PDB file of C-alpha atoms and ligand atoms in Angstrom:
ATOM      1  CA  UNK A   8     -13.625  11.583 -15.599  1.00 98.00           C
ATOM      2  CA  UNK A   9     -13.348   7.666 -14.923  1.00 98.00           C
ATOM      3  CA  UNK A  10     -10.061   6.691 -13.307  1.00 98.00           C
ATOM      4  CA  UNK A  11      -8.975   3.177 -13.861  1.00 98.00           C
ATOM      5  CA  UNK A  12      -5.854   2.231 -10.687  1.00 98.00           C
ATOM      6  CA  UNK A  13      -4.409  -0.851 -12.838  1.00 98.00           C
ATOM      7  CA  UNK A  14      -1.949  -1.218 -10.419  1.00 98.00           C
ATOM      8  CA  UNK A  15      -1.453  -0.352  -6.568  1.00 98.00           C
ATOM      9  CA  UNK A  16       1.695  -1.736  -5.809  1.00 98.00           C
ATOM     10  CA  UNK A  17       5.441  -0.437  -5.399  1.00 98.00           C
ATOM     11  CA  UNK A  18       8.164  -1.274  -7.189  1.00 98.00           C
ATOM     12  CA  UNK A  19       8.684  -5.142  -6.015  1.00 98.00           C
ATOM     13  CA  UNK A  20       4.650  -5.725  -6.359  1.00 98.00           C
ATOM     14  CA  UNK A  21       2.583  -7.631  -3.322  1.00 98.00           C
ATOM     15  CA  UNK A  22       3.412 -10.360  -3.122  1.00 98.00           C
ATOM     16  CA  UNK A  23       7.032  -9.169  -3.957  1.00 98.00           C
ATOM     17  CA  UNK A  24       8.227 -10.768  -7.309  1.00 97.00           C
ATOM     18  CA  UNK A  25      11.120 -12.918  -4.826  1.00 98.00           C
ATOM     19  CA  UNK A  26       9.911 -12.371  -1.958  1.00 98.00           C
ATOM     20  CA  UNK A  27       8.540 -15.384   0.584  1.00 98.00           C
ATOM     21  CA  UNK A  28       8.153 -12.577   3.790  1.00 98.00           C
ATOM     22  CA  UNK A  29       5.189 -13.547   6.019  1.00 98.00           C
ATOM     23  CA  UNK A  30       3.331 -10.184   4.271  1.00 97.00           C
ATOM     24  CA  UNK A  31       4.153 -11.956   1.054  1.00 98.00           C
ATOM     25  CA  UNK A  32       2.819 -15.018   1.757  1.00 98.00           C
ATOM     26  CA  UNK A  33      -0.320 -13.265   3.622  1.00 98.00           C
ATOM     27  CA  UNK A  34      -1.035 -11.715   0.402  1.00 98.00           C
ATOM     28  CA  UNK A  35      -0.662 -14.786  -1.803  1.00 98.00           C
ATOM     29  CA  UNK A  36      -2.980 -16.771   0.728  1.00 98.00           C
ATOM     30  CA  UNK A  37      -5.325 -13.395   0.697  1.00 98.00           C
ATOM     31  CA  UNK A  38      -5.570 -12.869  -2.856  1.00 98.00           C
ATOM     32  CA  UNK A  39      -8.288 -10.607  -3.413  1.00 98.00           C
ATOM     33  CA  UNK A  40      -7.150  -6.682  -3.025  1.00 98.00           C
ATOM     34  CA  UNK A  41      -4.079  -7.688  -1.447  1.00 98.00           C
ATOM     35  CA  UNK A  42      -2.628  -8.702  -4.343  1.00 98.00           C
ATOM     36  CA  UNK A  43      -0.847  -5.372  -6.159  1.00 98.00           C
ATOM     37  CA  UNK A  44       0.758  -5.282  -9.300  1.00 98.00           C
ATOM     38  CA  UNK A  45       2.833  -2.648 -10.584  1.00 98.00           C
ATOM     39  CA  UNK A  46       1.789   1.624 -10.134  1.00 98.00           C
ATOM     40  CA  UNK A  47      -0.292   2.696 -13.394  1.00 98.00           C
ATOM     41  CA  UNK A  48      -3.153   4.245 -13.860  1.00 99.00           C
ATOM     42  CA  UNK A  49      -5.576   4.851 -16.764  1.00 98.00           C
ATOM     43  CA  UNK A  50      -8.018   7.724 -17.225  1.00 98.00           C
ATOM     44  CA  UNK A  51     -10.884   6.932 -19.491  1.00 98.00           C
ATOM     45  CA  UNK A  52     -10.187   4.815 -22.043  1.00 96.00           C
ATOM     46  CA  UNK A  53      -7.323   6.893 -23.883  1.00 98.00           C
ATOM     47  CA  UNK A  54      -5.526   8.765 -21.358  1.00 98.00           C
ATOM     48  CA  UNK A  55      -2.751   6.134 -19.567  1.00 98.00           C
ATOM     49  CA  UNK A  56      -0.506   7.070 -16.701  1.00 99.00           C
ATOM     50  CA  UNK A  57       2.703   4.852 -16.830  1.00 98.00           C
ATOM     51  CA  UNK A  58       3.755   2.001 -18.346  1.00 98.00           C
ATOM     52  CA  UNK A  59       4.565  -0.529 -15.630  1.00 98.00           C
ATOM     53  CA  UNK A  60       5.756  -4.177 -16.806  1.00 97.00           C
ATOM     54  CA  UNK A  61       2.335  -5.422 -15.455  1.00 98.00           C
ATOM     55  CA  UNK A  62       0.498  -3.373 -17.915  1.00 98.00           C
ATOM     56  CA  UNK A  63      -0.350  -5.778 -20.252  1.00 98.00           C
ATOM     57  CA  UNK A  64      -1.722  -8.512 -17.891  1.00 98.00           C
ATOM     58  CA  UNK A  65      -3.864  -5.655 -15.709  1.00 98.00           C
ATOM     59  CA  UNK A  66      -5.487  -4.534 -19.320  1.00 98.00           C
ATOM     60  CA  UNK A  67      -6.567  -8.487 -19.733  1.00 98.00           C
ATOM     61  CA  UNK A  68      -7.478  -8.563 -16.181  1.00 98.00           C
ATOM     62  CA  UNK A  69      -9.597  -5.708 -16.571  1.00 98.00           C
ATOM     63  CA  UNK A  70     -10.985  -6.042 -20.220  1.00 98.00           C
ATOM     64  CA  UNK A  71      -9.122  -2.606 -21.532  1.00 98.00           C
ATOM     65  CA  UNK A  72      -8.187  -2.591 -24.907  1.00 97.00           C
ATOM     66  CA  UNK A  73      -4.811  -0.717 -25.260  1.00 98.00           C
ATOM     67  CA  UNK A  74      -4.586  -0.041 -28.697  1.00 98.00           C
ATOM     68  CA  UNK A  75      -7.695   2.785 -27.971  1.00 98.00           C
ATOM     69  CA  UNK A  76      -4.789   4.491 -25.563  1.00 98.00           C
ATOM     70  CA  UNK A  77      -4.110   7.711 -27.440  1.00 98.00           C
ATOM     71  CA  UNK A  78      -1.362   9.265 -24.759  1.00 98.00           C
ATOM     72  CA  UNK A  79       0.638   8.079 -22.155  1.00 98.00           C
ATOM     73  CA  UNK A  80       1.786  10.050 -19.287  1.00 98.00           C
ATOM     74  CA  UNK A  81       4.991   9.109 -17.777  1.00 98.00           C
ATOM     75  CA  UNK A  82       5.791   9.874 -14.050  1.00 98.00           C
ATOM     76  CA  UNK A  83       9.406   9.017 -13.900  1.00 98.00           C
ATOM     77  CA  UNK A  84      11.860   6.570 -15.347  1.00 98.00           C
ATOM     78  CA  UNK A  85      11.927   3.602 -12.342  1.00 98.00           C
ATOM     79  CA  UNK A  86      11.064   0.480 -13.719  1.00 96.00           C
ATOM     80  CA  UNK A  87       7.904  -0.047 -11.742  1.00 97.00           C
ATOM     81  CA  UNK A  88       6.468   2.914 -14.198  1.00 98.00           C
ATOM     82  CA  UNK A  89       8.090   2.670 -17.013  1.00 98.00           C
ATOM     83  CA  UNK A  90       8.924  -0.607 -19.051  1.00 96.00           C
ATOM     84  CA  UNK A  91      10.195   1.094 -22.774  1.00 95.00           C
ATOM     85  CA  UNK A  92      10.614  -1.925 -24.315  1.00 93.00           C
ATOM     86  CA  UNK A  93       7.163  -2.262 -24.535  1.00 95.00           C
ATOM     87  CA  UNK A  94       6.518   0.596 -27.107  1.00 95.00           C
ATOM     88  CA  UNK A  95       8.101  -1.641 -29.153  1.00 93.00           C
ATOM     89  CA  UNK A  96       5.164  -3.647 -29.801  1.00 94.00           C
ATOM     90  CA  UNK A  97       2.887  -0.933 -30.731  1.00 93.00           C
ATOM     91  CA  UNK A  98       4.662  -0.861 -34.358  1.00 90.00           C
ATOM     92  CA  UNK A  99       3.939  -2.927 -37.555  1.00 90.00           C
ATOM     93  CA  UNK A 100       3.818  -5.876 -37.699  1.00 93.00           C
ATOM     94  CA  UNK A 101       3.140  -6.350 -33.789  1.00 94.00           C
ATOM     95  CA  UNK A 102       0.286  -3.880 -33.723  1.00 95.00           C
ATOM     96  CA  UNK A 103      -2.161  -3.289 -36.648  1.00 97.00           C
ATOM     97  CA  UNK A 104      -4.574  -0.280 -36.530  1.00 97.00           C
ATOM     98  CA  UNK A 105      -4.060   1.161 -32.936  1.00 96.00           C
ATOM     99  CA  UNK A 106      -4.788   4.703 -32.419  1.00 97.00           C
ATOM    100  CA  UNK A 107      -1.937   7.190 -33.075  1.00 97.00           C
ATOM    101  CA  UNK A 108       0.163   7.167 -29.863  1.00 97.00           C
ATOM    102  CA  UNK A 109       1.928   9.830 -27.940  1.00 97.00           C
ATOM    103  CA  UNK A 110       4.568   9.388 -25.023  1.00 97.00           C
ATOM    104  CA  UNK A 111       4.608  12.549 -22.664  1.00 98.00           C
ATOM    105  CA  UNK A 112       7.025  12.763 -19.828  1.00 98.00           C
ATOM    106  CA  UNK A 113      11.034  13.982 -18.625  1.00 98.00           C
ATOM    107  CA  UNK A 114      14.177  14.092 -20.613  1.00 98.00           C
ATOM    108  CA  UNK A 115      15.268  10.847 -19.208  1.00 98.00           C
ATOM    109  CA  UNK A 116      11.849   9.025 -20.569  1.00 97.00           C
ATOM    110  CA  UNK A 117      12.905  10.769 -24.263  1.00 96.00           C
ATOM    111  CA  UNK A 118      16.144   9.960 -24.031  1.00 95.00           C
ATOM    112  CA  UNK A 119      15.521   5.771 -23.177  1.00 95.00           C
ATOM    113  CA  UNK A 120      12.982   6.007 -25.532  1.00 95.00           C
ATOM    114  CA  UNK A 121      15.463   7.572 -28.739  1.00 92.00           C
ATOM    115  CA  UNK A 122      18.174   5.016 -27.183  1.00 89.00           C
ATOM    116  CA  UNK A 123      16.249   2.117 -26.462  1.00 84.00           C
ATOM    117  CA  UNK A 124      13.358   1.862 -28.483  1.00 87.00           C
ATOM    118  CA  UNK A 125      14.358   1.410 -32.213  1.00 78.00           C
ATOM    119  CA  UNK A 126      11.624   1.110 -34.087  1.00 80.00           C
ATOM    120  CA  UNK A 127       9.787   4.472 -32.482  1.00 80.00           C
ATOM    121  CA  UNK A 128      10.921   7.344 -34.891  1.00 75.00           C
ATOM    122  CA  UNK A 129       8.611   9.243 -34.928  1.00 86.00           C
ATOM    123  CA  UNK A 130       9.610  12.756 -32.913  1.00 89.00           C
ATOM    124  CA  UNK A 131       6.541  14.066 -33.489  1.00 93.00           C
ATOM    125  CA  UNK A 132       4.767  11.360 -31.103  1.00 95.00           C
ATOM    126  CA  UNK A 133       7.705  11.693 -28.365  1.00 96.00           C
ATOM    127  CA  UNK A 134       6.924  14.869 -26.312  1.00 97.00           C
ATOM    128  CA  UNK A 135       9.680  16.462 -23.396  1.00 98.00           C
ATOM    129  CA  UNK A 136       7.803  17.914 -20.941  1.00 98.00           C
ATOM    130  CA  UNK A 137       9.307  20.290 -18.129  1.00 98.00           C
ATOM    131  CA  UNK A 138       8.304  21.143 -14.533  1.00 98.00           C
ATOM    132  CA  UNK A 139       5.829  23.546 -13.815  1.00 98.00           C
ATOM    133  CA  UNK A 140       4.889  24.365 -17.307  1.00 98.00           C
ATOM    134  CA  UNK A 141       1.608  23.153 -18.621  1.00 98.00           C
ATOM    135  CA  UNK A 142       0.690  21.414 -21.621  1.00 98.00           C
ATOM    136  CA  UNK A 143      -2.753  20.782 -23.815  1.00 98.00           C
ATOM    137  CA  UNK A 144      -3.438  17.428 -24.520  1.00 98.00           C
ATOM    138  CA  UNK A 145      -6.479  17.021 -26.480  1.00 97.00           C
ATOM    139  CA  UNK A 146      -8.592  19.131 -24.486  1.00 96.00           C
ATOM    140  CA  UNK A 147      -7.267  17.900 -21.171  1.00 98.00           C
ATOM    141  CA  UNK A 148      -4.640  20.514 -19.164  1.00 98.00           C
ATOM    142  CA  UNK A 149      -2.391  18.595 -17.598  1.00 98.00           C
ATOM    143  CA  UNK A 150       0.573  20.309 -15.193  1.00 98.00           C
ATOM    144  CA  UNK A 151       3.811  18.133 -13.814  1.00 98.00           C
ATOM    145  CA  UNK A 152       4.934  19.210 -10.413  1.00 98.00           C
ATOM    146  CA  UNK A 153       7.916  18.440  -9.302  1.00 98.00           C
ATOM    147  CA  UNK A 154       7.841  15.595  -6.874  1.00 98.00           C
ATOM    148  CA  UNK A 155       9.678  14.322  -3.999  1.00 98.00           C
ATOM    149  CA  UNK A 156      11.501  10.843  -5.664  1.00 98.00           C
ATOM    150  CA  UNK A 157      14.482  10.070  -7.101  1.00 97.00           C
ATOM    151  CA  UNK A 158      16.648  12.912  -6.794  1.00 96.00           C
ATOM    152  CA  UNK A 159      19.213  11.880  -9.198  1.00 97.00           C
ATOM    153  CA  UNK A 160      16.402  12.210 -11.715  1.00 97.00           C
ATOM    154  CA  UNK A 161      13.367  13.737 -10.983  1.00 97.00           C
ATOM    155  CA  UNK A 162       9.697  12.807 -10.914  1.00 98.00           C
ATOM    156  CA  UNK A 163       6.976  14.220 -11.923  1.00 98.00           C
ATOM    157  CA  UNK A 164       3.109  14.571 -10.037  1.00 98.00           C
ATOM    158  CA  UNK A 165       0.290  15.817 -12.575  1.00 98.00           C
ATOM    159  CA  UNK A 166      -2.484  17.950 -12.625  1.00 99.00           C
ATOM    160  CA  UNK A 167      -4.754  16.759 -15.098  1.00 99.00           C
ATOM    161  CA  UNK A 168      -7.849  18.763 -15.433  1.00 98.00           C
ATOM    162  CA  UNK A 169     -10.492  16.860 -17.924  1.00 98.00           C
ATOM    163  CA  UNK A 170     -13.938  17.723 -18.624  1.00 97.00           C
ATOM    164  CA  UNK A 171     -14.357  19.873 -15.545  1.00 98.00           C
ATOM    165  CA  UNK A 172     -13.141  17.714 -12.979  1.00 98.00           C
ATOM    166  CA  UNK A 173      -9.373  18.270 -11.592  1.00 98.00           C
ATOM    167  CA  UNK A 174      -6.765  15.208 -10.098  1.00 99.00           C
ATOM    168  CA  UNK A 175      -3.824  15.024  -8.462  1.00 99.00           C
ATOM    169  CA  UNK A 176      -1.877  12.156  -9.401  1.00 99.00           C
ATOM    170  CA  UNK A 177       0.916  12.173  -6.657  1.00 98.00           C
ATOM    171  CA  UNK A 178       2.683   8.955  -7.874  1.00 98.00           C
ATOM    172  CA  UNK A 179       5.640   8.509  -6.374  1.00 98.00           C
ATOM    173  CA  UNK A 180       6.494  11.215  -3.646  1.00 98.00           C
ATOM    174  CA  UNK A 181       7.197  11.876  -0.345  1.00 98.00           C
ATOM    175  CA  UNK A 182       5.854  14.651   1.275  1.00 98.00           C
ATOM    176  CA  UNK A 183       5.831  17.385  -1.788  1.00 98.00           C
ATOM    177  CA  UNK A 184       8.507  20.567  -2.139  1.00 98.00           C
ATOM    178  CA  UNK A 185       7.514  23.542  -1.483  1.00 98.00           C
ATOM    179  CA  UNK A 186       7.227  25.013  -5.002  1.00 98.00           C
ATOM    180  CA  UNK A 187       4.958  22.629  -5.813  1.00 98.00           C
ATOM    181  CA  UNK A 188       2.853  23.381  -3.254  1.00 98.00           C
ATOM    182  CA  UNK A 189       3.418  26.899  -4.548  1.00 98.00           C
ATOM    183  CA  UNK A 190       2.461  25.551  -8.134  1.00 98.00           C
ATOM    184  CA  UNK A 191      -0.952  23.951  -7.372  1.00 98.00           C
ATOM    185  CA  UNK A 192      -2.395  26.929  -5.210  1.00 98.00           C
ATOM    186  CA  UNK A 193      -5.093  27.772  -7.564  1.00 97.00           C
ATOM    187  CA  UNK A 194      -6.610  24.102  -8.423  1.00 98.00           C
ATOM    188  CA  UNK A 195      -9.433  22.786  -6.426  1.00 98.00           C
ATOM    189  CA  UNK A 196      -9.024  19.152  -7.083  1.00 99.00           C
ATOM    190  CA  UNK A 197     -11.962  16.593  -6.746  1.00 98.00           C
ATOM    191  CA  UNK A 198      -9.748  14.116  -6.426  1.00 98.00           C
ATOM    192  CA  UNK A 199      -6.265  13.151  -4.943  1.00 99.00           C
ATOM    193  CA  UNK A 200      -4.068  10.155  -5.462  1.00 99.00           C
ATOM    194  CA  UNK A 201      -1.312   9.862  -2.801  1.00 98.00           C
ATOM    195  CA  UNK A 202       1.961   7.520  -2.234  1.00 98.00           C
ATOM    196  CA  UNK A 203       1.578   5.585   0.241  1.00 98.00           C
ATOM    197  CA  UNK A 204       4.172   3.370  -0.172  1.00 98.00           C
ATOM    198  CA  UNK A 205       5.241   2.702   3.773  1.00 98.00           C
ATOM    199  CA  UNK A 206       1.345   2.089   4.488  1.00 98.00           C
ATOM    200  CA  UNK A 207       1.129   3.300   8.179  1.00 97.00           C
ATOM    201  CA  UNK A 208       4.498   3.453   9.191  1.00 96.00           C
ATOM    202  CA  UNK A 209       6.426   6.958   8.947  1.00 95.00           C
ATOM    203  CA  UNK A 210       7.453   8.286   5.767  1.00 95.00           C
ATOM    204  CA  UNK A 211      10.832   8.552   3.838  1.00 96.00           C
ATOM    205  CA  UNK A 212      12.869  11.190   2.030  1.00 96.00           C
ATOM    206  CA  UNK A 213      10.743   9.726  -1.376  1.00 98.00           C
ATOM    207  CA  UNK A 214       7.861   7.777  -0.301  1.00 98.00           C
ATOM    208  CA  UNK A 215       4.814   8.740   1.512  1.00 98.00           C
ATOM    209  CA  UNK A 216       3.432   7.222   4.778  1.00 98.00           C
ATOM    210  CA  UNK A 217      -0.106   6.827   6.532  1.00 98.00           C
ATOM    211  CA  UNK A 218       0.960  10.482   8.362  1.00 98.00           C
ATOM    212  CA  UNK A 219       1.845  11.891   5.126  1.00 98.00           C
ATOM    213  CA  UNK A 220      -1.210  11.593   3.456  1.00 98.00           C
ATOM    214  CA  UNK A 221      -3.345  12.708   6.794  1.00 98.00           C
ATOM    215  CA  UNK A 222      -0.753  15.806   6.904  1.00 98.00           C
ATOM    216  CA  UNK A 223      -1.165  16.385   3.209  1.00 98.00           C
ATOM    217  CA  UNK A 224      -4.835  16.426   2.936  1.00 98.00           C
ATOM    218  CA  UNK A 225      -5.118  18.840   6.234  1.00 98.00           C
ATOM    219  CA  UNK A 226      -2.743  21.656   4.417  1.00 98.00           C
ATOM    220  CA  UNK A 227      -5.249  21.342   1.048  1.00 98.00           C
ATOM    221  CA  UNK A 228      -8.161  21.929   3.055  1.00 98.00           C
ATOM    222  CA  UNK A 229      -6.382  24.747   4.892  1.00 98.00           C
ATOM    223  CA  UNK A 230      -4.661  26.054   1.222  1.00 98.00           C
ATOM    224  CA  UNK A 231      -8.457  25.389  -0.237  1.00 98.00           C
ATOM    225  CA  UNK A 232      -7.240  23.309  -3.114  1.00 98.00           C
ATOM    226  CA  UNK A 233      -9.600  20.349  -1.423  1.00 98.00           C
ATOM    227  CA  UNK A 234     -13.121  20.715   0.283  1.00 98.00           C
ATOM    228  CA  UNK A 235     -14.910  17.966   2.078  1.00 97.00           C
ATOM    229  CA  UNK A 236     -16.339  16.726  -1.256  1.00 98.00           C
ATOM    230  CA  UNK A 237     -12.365  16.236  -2.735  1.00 98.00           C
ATOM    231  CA  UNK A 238     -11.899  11.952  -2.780  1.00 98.00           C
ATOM    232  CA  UNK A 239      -8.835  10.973  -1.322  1.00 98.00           C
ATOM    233  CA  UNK A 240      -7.089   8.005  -2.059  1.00 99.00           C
ATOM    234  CA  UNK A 241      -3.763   6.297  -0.838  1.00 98.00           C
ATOM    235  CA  UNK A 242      -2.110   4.288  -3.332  1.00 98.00           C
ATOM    236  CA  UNK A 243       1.490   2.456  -4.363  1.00 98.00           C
ATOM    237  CA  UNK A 244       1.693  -0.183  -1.445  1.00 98.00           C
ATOM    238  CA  UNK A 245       5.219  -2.271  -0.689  1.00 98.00           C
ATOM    239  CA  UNK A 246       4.840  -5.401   0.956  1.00 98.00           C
ATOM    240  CA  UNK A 247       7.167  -3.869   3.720  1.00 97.00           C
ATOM    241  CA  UNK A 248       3.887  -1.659   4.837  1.00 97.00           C
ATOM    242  CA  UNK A 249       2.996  -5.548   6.453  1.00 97.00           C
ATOM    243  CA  UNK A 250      -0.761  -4.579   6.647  1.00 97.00           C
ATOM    244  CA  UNK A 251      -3.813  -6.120   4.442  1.00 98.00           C
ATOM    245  CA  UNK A 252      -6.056  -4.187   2.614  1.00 98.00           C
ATOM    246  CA  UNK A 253      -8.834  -4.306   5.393  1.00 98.00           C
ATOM    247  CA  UNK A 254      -6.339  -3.024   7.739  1.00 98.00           C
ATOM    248  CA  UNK A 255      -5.890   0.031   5.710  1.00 98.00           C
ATOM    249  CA  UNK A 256      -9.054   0.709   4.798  1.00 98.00           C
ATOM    250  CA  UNK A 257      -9.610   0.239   8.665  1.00 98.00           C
ATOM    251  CA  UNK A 258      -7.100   3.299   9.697  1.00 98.00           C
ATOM    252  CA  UNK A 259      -7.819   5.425   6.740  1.00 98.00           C
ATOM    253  CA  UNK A 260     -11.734   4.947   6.450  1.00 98.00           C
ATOM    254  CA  UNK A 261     -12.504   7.419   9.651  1.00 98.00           C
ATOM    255  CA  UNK A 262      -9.779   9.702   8.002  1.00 98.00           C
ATOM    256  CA  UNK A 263     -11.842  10.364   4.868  1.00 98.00           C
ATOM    257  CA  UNK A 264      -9.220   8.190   2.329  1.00 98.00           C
ATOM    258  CA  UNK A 265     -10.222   5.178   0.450  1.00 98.00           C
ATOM    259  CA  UNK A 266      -7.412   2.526  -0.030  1.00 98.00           C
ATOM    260  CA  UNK A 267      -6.789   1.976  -4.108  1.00 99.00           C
ATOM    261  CA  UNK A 268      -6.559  -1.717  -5.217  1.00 99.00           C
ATOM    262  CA  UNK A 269      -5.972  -3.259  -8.375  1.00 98.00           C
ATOM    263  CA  UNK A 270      -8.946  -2.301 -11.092  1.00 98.00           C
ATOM    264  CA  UNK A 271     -10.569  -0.004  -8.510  1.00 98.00           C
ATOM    265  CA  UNK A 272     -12.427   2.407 -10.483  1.00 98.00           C
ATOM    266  CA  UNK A 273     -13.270   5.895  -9.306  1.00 98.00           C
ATOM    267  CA  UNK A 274     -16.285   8.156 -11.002  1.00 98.00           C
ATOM    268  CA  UNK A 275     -16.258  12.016 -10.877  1.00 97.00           C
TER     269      UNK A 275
HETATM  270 ZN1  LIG B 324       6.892   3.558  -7.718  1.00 68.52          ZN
HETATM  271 ZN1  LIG B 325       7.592  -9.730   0.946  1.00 68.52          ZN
HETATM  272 ZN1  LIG B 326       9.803   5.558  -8.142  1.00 68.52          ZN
END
């Protein structure tokens, strides 16, 4: 399994899209891996995990070719993972020859797609998943937990187990609720992708901090769904966090995390 971080930002990106904070301007001067664009993720070449308005600069950035994306994954309906209107252009006469696309993710990402997306009718592409029940894509399991974001919608973390190797894509959450603990008791993941939006100050009710992911990865090892050989990774940056990319990699390094930036690519 090859997984492609397009983007390790929050919602505002770093540098913010208005913002002239001293972090901001750190990060323009910087450039480098402290410059993070929208949260999405891509797993192989056909396997994407939301559809962030960045997307289609981070595929030119990184060489991808989108029209070989075959299913899209979508964590929740906040605009920093989820730009509809895009879907827009994968139709005739914007798109010629892509391969047959599917959108996977809540009622609310159905529903703005029905509603907002005209020229996507086809039902059969458009798939409602639910919490804690698993679906076959192609060969590849994947489970949505339920996450701890936007409680006037939901959010969903997934499973997705591929070719023998298991991740945890915990985009966005704070630390996770109980049932979904409950729900991922018998995976042994090799890797883990964590929010870590508030960078190494404390947590909120729907974002993760440094502590978070520290407490997180001690209760897998404990539950058994990591070992020492499970990669961790803290991901989904705001600009608020005020730390560079050295600096992280600095506090998490001796913690066994490595800090995502945009195009990192991770081999298991
Ligand atoms: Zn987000
Ligand atoms: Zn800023
Ligand atoms: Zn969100």
């Amino acid at each position: 399994m090859r997984i492609r971080i397009m983007g390790s930002g929050a919602a505002e990106g770093w540098p913010a899209v208005f913002c002239r904070c001293a972090s901001c301007r750190r990060a323009r001067e910087l450039g480098g891996k402290n410059v993070r664009s929208r949260s999405g993720a891509l797993i192989d070449d056909d396997l994407k995990i939301d559809l962030p308005p960045d997307t289609y600069m981070q595929a030119l950035r990184d060489g991808l070719e989108l029209g070989r994306v075959r299913h899209i994954l979508i964590t929740h309906t906040h605009h920093d993972h989820f730009f509809p209107g895009e879907l827009s252009m994968y139709v005739k006469p914007f798109a010629h020859d892509p391969e047959e696309l599917h959108v996977w993710g809540d009622q609310w990402v159905v529903e703005a797609i029905r509603n907002r997306v005209g020229s996507w009718n086809a039902e059969e592409r458009l798939h409602e998943l639910k919490a804690f029940e698993p679906v076959e894509i192609e060969g590849t399991r994947v489970l949505p937990l339920k996450a701890a974001h936007f409680p006037e919608r939901g959010c969903f973390n997934y499973v997705i187990e591929r070719g023998g190797k298991t991740l945890l894509y915990g985009m966005d959450s704070a630390w996770f609720p109980e049932e979904s603990w409950e729900a991922q008791r018998s995976f042994r993941f090799d890797v883990v992708i964590l929010d870590c939006t508030h960078g190494l100050r404390p947590e909120s009710s729907v974002h993760g901090g440094a502590e978070t992911l520290l407490r997180t990865k001690a209760r897998m090892l404990e539950e058994g769904t990591a070992t020492e050989q499970t990669l961790f990774v803290a991901n989904h940056f705001s600009h608020n966090a005020r730390v560079t990319h050295e600096e992280l990699v600095e506090f998490f390094g001796p913690h066994g995390f490595e800090v995502a930036y945009d195009g990192m690519v991770i081999e298991v």
